[in-house]
Structures are given as C-alpha cells and as structure tokens.
Coordinates of N, CA, C and O in Angstrom, one line a residue:
X152 N 27.3 -28.2 23.7 CA 26.2 -27.3 24.1 C 26.4 -25.8 24.2 O 25.5 -25.1 23.9
X153 N 27.6 -25.5 24.6 CA 27.8 -24.1 24.7 C 27.5 -23.5 23.5 O 27.1 -22.3 23.5
X154 N 28.1 -24.2 22.5 CA 27.9 -23.3 21.0 C 26.5 -23.2 20.6 O 26.2 -22.2 19.9
X155 N 25.7 -24.3 21.0 CA 24.4 -24.4 20.6 C 23.7 -23.1 21.5 O 22.9 -22.3 20.8
X156 N 23.9 -23.0 22.7 CA 23.2 -21.8 23.5 C 23.6 -20.4 22.8 O 23.0 -19.7 22.9
X157 N 24.9 -20.4 22.5 CA 25.5 -19.2 22.1 C 24.6 -18.7 20.7 O 24.4 -17.7 20.7
X158 N 24.5 -19.7 19.8 CA 23.8 -19.4 18.7 C 22.3 -19.1 19.0 O 21.7 -18.3 18.3
X159 N 21.6 -19.8 20.0 CA 20.3 -19.5 20.4 C 20.2 -18.0 20.9 O 19.3 -17.2 20.6
X160 N 21.2 -17.7 21.7 CA 21.3 -16.3 22.2 C 21.3 -15.1 21.2 O 20.8 -14.2 21.2
X161 N 22.2 -15.5 20.2 CA 22.3 -14.6 19.1 C 21.0 -14.3 18.4 O 20.9 -13.2 17.8
X162 N 20.1 -15.3 18.4 CA 18.7 -15.0 17.9 C 17.7 -14.8 19.0 O 16.5 -14.9 18.8
X163 N 18.0 -14.2 20.2 CA 17.4 -13.8 21.2 C 16.5 -14.7 21.9 O 15.4 -14.6 22.3
X164 N 17.2 -16.1 21.8 CA 16.5 -17.2 22.4 C 17.1 -17.7 23.6 O 18.4 -18.0 23.5
X165 N 16.8 -17.6 24.9 CA 17.5 -17.9 26.0 C 16.9 -19.3 26.7 O 17.5 -19.7 27.7
X166 N 15.9 -19.9 26.2 CA 15.3 -20.9 26.8 C 15.1 -22.0 25.6 O 14.4 -21.9 24.8
X167 N 15.8 -23.1 25.8 CA 15.8 -24.1 24.8 C 14.4 -24.7 24.5 O 13.9 -25.1 23.4
X168 N 13.6 -24.6 25.7 CA 12.1 -25.0 25.8 C 11.3 -24.3 24.8 O 10.2 -24.8 24.3
X169 N 11.8 -23.0 24.3 CA 11.0 -22.1 23.5 C 11.1 -22.6 22.0 O 10.3 -22.1 21.3
X170 N 12.0 -23.5 21.6 CA 12.5 -23.8 20.3 C 11.5 -25.0 19.8 O 11.7 -26.0 20.6
X171 N 10.9 -24.8 18.7 CA 10.2 -25.9 18.0 C 11.2 -26.7 17.1 O 11.1 -28.0 17.1
X172 N 11.9 -26.0 16.5 CA 12.9 -26.6 15.6 C 13.9 -25.6 15.2 O 13.9 -24.6 15.2
X173 N 15.2 -26.2 15.0 CA 16.4 -25.5 14.8 C 17.3 -26.4 13.8 O 17.3 -27.5 13.7
X174 N 18.1 -25.6 13.0 CA 18.9 -26.2 12.0 C 20.0 -25.4 11.7 O 20.1 -24.2 11.7
X175 N 21.1 -26.1 11.4 CA 22.4 -25.2 10.9 C 22.3 -25.5 9.4 O 22.5 -26.5 8.9
X176 N 22.2 -24.2 8.9 CA 22.2 -24.2 7.2 C 23.5 -24.5 6.6 O 24.6 -24.3 7.3
X177 N 23.6 -24.6 5.4 CA 24.8 -25.1 4.7 C 25.8 -23.9 4.7 O 27.1 -24.0 4.5
X178 N 25.2 -22.6 4.8 CA 26.1 -21.3 4.9 C 26.5 -21.2 6.1 O 27.3 -20.1 6.3
X179 N 26.4 -21.9 7.1 CA 26.9 -21.8 8.5 C 25.8 -21.0 9.4 O 26.1 -20.8 10.7
X180 N 24.9 -20.5 8.8 CA 23.8 -19.7 9.7 C 22.9 -20.6 10.4 O 22.7 -21.7 10.0
X181 N 22.5 -20.2 11.4 CA 21.5 -21.0 12.3 C 20.3 -20.5 12.2 O 19.9 -19.3 12.4
X182 N 19.2 -21.3 11.8 CA 17.8 -21.0 11.7 C 16.9 -21.7 12.8 O 17.2 -22.8 13.2
X183 N 16.0 -20.6 13.2 CA 15.3 -21.4 14.6 C 13.8 -21.1 14.3 O 13.4 -19.8 13.8
X184 N 13.0 -21.9 14.6 CA 11.6 -21.8 14.5 C 11.0 -21.8 15.9 O 11.3 -23.0 16.7
X185 N 10.6 -20.8 16.6 CA 10.1 -20.8 17.9 C 8.8 -21.6 18.0 O 8.0 -21.5 17.0
X186 N 8.3 -22.1 19.1 CA 7.0 -22.5 19.4 C 6.0 -21.5 19.1 O 6.2 -20.4 19.3
X187 N 4.8 -21.8 18.6 CA 3.8 -20.9 18.3 C 3.5 -19.7 19.4 O 3.4 -18.7 19.3
X188 N 3.4 -20.4 20.6 CA 3.0 -19.5 21.7 C 4.2 -18.5 22.1 O 4.1 -17.5 22.8
X189 N 5.4 -18.9 21.6 CA 6.6 -18.1 21.9 C 7.1 -17.0 20.7 O 7.9 -16.2 20.8
X190 N 6.2 -17.2 19.5 CA 6.5 -16.3 18.4 C 6.0 -14.8 18.6 O 4.9 -14.8 19.5
X191 N 6.4 -13.9 18.1 CA 5.9 -12.6 18.2 C 4.6 -12.4 17.7 O 4.2 -13.2 16.7
X192 N 3.7 -11.5 18.3 CA 2.3 -11.5 17.8 C 2.3 -10.8 16.5 O 3.0 -9.7 16.5
X193 N 1.4 -11.1 15.6 CA 1.3 -10.4 14.3 C -0.1 -9.9 14.2 O -0.9 -10.3 15.0
X194 N -0.3 -9.1 13.4 CA -1.5 -8.5 13.1 C -2.7 -9.5 13.0 O -3.7 -9.5 13.4
X195 N -2.3 -10.5 12.1 CA -3.3 -11.5 11.9 C -3.7 -12.5 12.8 O -4.8 -13.0 13.0
X196 N -2.8 -12.6 13.8 CA -3.0 -13.3 15.1 C -4.1 -12.6 16.0 O -5.0 -13.4 16.5
X197 N -4.1 -11.3 15.9 CA -5.2 -10.6 16.7 C -6.4 -10.4 15.9 O -7.5 -10.5 16.7
X198 N -6.4 -10.0 14.7 CA -7.6 -9.7 13.9 C -8.0 -10.4 12.8 O -9.0 -10.2 12.1
X199 N -7.3 -11.5 12.4 CA -7.5 -12.5 11.4 C -7.0 -11.9 10.2 O -6.0 -11.0 10.0
X200 N -7.6 -12.4 8.9 CA -7.0 -11.8 7.8 C -7.7 -10.5 7.5 O -8.8 -10.2 7.8
X201 N -6.6 -9.6 7.1 CA -6.9 -8.2 7.1 C -7.6 -7.9 5.8 O -7.5 -8.6 4.7
X202 N -8.0 -6.7 5.6 CA -8.8 -6.4 4.2 C -7.8 -6.0 3.3 O -6.8 -5.3 3.7
X203 N -7.7 -6.4 2.1 CA -6.9 -6.1 1.1 C -7.1 -4.6 0.5 O -8.2 -4.4 0.3
X204 N -6.1 -4.0 0.4 CA -6.0 -2.7 0.2 C -5.7 -2.5 -1.3 O -4.6 -3.0 -1.7
X205 N -6.5 -1.8 -2.2 CA -5.9 -1.8 -3.7 C -4.9 -0.6 -3.6 O -5.3 0.5 -3.0
X206 N -4.1 -0.7 -4.6 CA -3.1 0.4 -4.5 C -3.6 1.6 -5.4 O -4.6 1.2 -6.2
X207 N -3.4 2.8 -5.4 CA -3.8 3.8 -6.1 C -3.5 3.6 -7.6 O -2.5 2.9 -7.9
X208 N -4.3 4.0 -8.5 CA -4.3 3.8 -9.8 C -4.1 5.1 -10.6 O -4.8 5.9 -10.3
X209 N -3.2 5.2 -11.4 CA -3.2 6.2 -12.3 C -4.1 6.2 -13.4 O -4.3 5.3 -14.1
X210 N -5.1 7.3 -13.4 CA -6.1 7.1 -14.4 C -6.0 8.2 -15.6 O -7.0 8.1 -16.5
X211 N -5.4 9.2 -15.3 CA -5.2 10.2 -16.3 C -3.7 10.6 -16.4 O -3.0 10.8 -15.5
X212 N -3.1 10.4 -17.5 CA -1.7 10.8 -18.0 C -1.7 11.7 -19.1 O -2.2 11.4 -20.3
X213 N -1.1 12.9 -18.8 CA -0.8 13.8 -20.1 C -2.1 14.1 -20.9 O -2.1 14.1 -22.1
X214 N -3.2 14.4 -20.0 CA -4.4 14.7 -20.8 C -5.4 13.6 -21.5 O -6.2 14.0 -22.1
X215 N -4.9 12.4 -21.1 CA -5.6 11.3 -21.7 C -5.9 10.4 -20.6 O -5.4 10.0 -19.6
X216 N -7.3 9.7 -20.8 CA -7.7 8.7 -19.8 C -7.2 7.5 -20.0 O -6.7 7.0 -21.2
X217 N -6.7 6.7 -18.9 CA -6.1 5.5 -19.0 C -7.5 4.4 -18.6 O -7.7 4.2 -17.5
X218 N -8.2 3.9 -19.6 CA -9.4 3.4 -19.3 C -9.4 2.2 -18.6 O -10.2 1.8 -17.8
X219 N -8.4 1.3 -19.2 CA -8.2 0.0 -18.4 C -8.0 0.2 -16.7 O -8.6 -0.5 -16.0
X220 N -7.3 1.2 -16.5 CA -6.9 1.4 -15.0 C -8.4 1.9 -14.3 O -8.5 1.6 -13.1
X221 N -9.0 2.8 -14.9 CA -10.4 3.3 -14.3 C -11.2 2.1 -14.3 O -11.9 1.9 -13.0
X222 N -11.3 1.1 -15.2 CA -12.4 0.2 -14.9 C -11.8 -1.0 -13.9 O -12.6 -1.6 -13.2
X223 N -10.5 -1.1 -13.8 CA -10.0 -1.9 -12.9 C -10.1 -1.6 -11.4 O -10.2 -2.5 -10.6
X224 N -10.2 -0.3 -11.3 CA -10.7 0.3 -9.9 C -12.2 0.1 -9.6 O -12.6 0.5 -8.6
X225 N -13.0 -0.3 -10.7 CA -14.3 -0.4 -10.3 C -15.1 0.7 -10.7 O -16.3 0.8 -10.3
X226 N -14.5 1.7 -11.6 CA -15.2 2.9 -11.8 C -15.4 2.9 -13.4 O -14.8 2.0 -14.1
X227 N -16.3 3.9 -13.9 CA -16.4 3.8 -15.3 C -15.9 5.4 -15.6 O -15.7 6.2 -15.1
X228 N -15.7 5.4 -17.1 CA -15.4 6.4 -17.6 C -16.4 7.7 -17.5 O -16.1 8.8 -17.2
X229 N -17.8 7.4 -17.5 CA -18.7 8.3 -17.1 C -18.5 9.0 -15.6 O -18.6 10.0 -15.6
X230 N -18.1 8.0 -14.8 CA -17.9 8.6 -13.3 C -16.8 9.5 -13.4 O -16.9 10.7 -12.7
X231 N -15.6 9.3 -14.1 CA -14.5 10.2 -14.3 C -14.9 11.5 -14.8 O -14.5 12.5 -14.3
X232 N -15.6 11.4 -15.9 CA -16.1 12.6 -16.6 C -16.8 13.5 -15.6 O -16.7 14.8 -15.6
X233 N -17.8 12.8 -14.9 CA -18.6 13.5 -14.0 C -17.8 14.2 -12.8 O -17.9 15.5 -12.4
X234 N -16.8 13.5 -12.4 CA -15.9 14.3 -11.5 C -15.2 15.4 -11.9 O -15.0 16.4 -11.4
X235 N -14.8 15.2 -13.2 CA -14.2 16.4 -13.9 C -15.0 17.7 -14.0 O -14.8 18.8 -13.7
X236 N -16.2 17.3 -14.5 CA -17.3 18.2 -14.6 C -17.6 19.2 -13.3 O -17.7 20.2 -13.3
X237 N -17.6 18.3 -12.1 CA -17.7 18.9 -10.8 C -16.6 19.8 -10.4 O -16.8 20.9 -9.8
X238 N -15.5 19.6 -10.9 CA -14.4 20.4 -10.8 C -14.1 21.6 -11.9 O -13.2 22.2 -12.0
X239 N -15.1 21.6 -12.7 CA -15.1 22.6 -13.8 C -13.9 22.4 -14.6 O -13.1 23.4 -14.9
X240 N -13.6 21.2 -15.0 CA -12.2 20.9 -15.8 C -12.5 19.9 -16.9 O -13.6 19.3 -16.8
X241 N -11.5 19.8 -17.9 CA -11.6 18.8 -18.8 C -10.3 17.8 -18.7 O -9.4 18.3 -18.0
X242 N -10.4 16.6 -19.2 CA -9.2 15.8 -19.2 C -8.0 16.4 -19.9 O -6.9 16.2 -19.5
X243 N -8.2 17.3 -20.8 CA -7.0 17.9 -21.5 C -6.3 18.8 -20.5 O -5.2 19.1 -20.9
X244 N -6.8 19.4 -19.5 CA -6.3 20.2 -18.6 C -5.4 19.7 -17.6 O -4.6 20.0 -16.8
X245 N -5.6 18.3 -17.4 CA -5.0 17.4 -16.4 C -3.9 16.7 -16.9 O -3.7 16.0 -18.0
X246 N -2.7 17.1 -16.2 CA -1.4 16.5 -16.4 C -1.3 15.0 -15.8 O -0.8 14.1 -16.6
X247 N -1.8 14.8 -14.6 CA -1.7 13.4 -13.9 C -3.0 13.4 -13.1 O -3.4 14.4 -12.4
X248 N -3.7 12.2 -13.2 CA -4.7 12.0 -12.2 C -4.7 10.6 -11.6 O -4.1 9.6 -12.3
X249 N -5.1 10.5 -10.4 CA -5.1 9.2 -9.8 C -6.2 9.1 -8.7 O -6.5 10.1 -8.2
X250 N -6.7 7.8 -8.5 CA -7.7 7.5 -7.7 C -7.2 6.5 -6.7 O -6.4 5.5 -7.1
X251 N -7.6 6.7 -5.5 CA -7.1 5.6 -4.4 C -8.3 4.6 -4.2 O -9.3 4.7 -4.8
X252 N -8.1 3.7 -3.2 CA -9.0 2.6 -3.0 C -10.2 3.1 -2.3 O -11.3 2.3 -2.2
X253 N -10.3 4.4 -1.9 CA -11.6 5.0 -1.3 C -12.2 5.9 -2.4 O -13.2 6.2 -1.9
X254 N -11.7 6.0 -3.5 CA -12.5 6.7 -4.5 C -12.1 8.1 -4.6 O -12.6 9.0 -5.2
X255 N -11.0 8.6 -3.7 CA -10.5 9.9 -3.7 C -9.8 10.3 -4.9 O -8.7 9.4 -5.2
X256 N -10.0 11.2 -5.5 CA -9.5 11.6 -6.9 C -8.6 12.7 -6.8 O -8.8 13.8 -6.0
X257 N -7.2 12.5 -7.1 CA -6.2 13.6 -7.1 C -6.1 13.9 -8.5 O -5.8 13.1 -9.3
X258 N -5.9 15.1 -8.7 CA -5.5 15.7 -10.0 C -4.5 16.6 -10.0 O -4.5 17.6 -9.0
X259 N -3.5 16.6 -11.0 CA -2.6 17.6 -11.1 C -2.6 18.3 -12.4 O -2.6 17.6 -13.4
X260 N -2.8 19.6 -12.5 CA -3.1 20.3 -13.7 C -1.9 20.9 -14.6 O -0.9 21.0 -13.7
X261 N -2.1 21.0 -15.7 CA -0.7 21.7 -16.3 C -0.5 23.0 -15.9 O 0.7 23.2 -15.7
X262 N -1.7 23.9 -15.6 CA -1.5 25.1 -15.2 C -2.1 25.0 -13.6 O -3.0 24.4 -13.5
X263 N -1.4 25.7 -12.9 CA -1.8 26.0 -11.6 C -3.3 26.6 -11.5 O -3.5 27.5 -12.2
X264 N -4.2 25.9 -10.7 CA -5.6 26.5 -10.6 C -5.6 27.4 -9.4 O -4.9 27.2 -8.4
X265 N -6.5 28.3 -9.4 CA -6.5 29.4 -8.3 C -7.9 29.1 -7.7 O -8.9 28.7 -8.3
X266 N -7.9 29.6 -6.5 CA -9.3 29.7 -5.7 C -10.1 30.6 -6.3 O -9.7 31.8 -6.3
X267 N -11.4 30.2 -7.0 CA -12.1 31.0 -7.6 C -13.6 31.2 -6.9 O -14.0 30.2 -6.4
X268 N -14.1 32.2 -6.9 CA -15.5 32.5 -6.4 C -15.8 31.9 -5.2 O -16.8 31.3 -4.8
X269 N -14.8 31.9 -4.1 CA -15.0 31.4 -2.9 C -15.0 29.9 -2.7 O -15.2 29.3 -1.9
X270 N -14.4 29.3 -3.8 CA -14.4 27.8 -3.7 C -13.0 27.4 -3.3 O -11.9 28.0 -3.8
X271 N -12.9 26.4 -2.5 CA -11.6 25.8 -2.1 C -11.1 24.8 -3.0 O -11.9 23.6 -3.1
X272 N -10.1 24.7 -3.6 CA -9.7 23.8 -4.8 C -8.6 23.1 -4.1 O -7.4 23.7 -4.0
X273 N -8.6 21.9 -3.7 CA -7.4 21.2 -3.1 C -6.5 20.5 -3.9 O -5.4 20.0 -3.8
X274 N -6.9 20.5 -5.4 CA -5.9 20.0 -6.4 C -4.8 21.0 -6.6 O -5.0 22.2 -6.4
X275 N -3.6 20.5 -7.1 CA -2.5 21.3 -7.2 C -2.5 21.9 -8.7 O -3.2 21.2 -9.6

C-alpha cells in the first residue's frame, strides 16, 4: 500500500477516493484517471464546444494568386483584387499575402512602400 500511495503522490493525488481508475503500464509507469469532479477544469467544461478558428492562409506568393487558398477561406478572386485596388497596388508588387480568419489581409511588398499623401500604410 505504501508503494501505491507513493505513486499516487507522484501524480499529485493524495486521496485514494479521488481516483476513478489506476493501472501499472507495461513500461513501469503509473497511469491515473481522476474522478470527473476531481479533474482540472478545462475550457470546454465552462463554455462548451469552442468556435473553430481557421488558420491564416497564404493567398499570394511571389506576385501570384493562390486561388485554391483564396476560395478555401471563403473569399473570391474579385474580393482580393478589390482589396489590392483599395491599396493602390497590383498582385505583381506583392511578395507575400496572407488572410486570417477575420478577413484581415497582410501584404508584404517586394519594395518597401512609403506613407504617401497623408495615408497610413500598415503593410510592410
């Protein structure tokens, strides 16, 4: 019993009553499943299933559109062309372009762009 209690304490378990299941693995490690009410609280326990966040997608590389990635994010080629027109640029000027799950577009140009005519240009 002393050895069992020692293994439980190594897993930060001090009360046998907190254990739902325990086993000695073939490699000599001790695995413990705590009772549900004794397990650490997880985000899903408090808020349910979370919203899936899409990873940012690269949509322009080396001055070329990556059409599959544009459509995968739920946007169109026309949307991207409009975004470029609003920034007074063309795809050929863009070294790298990425869009995140919120539709924020990041553009990195071959040549550094400067602030012109009082416009604040946040792209690099």
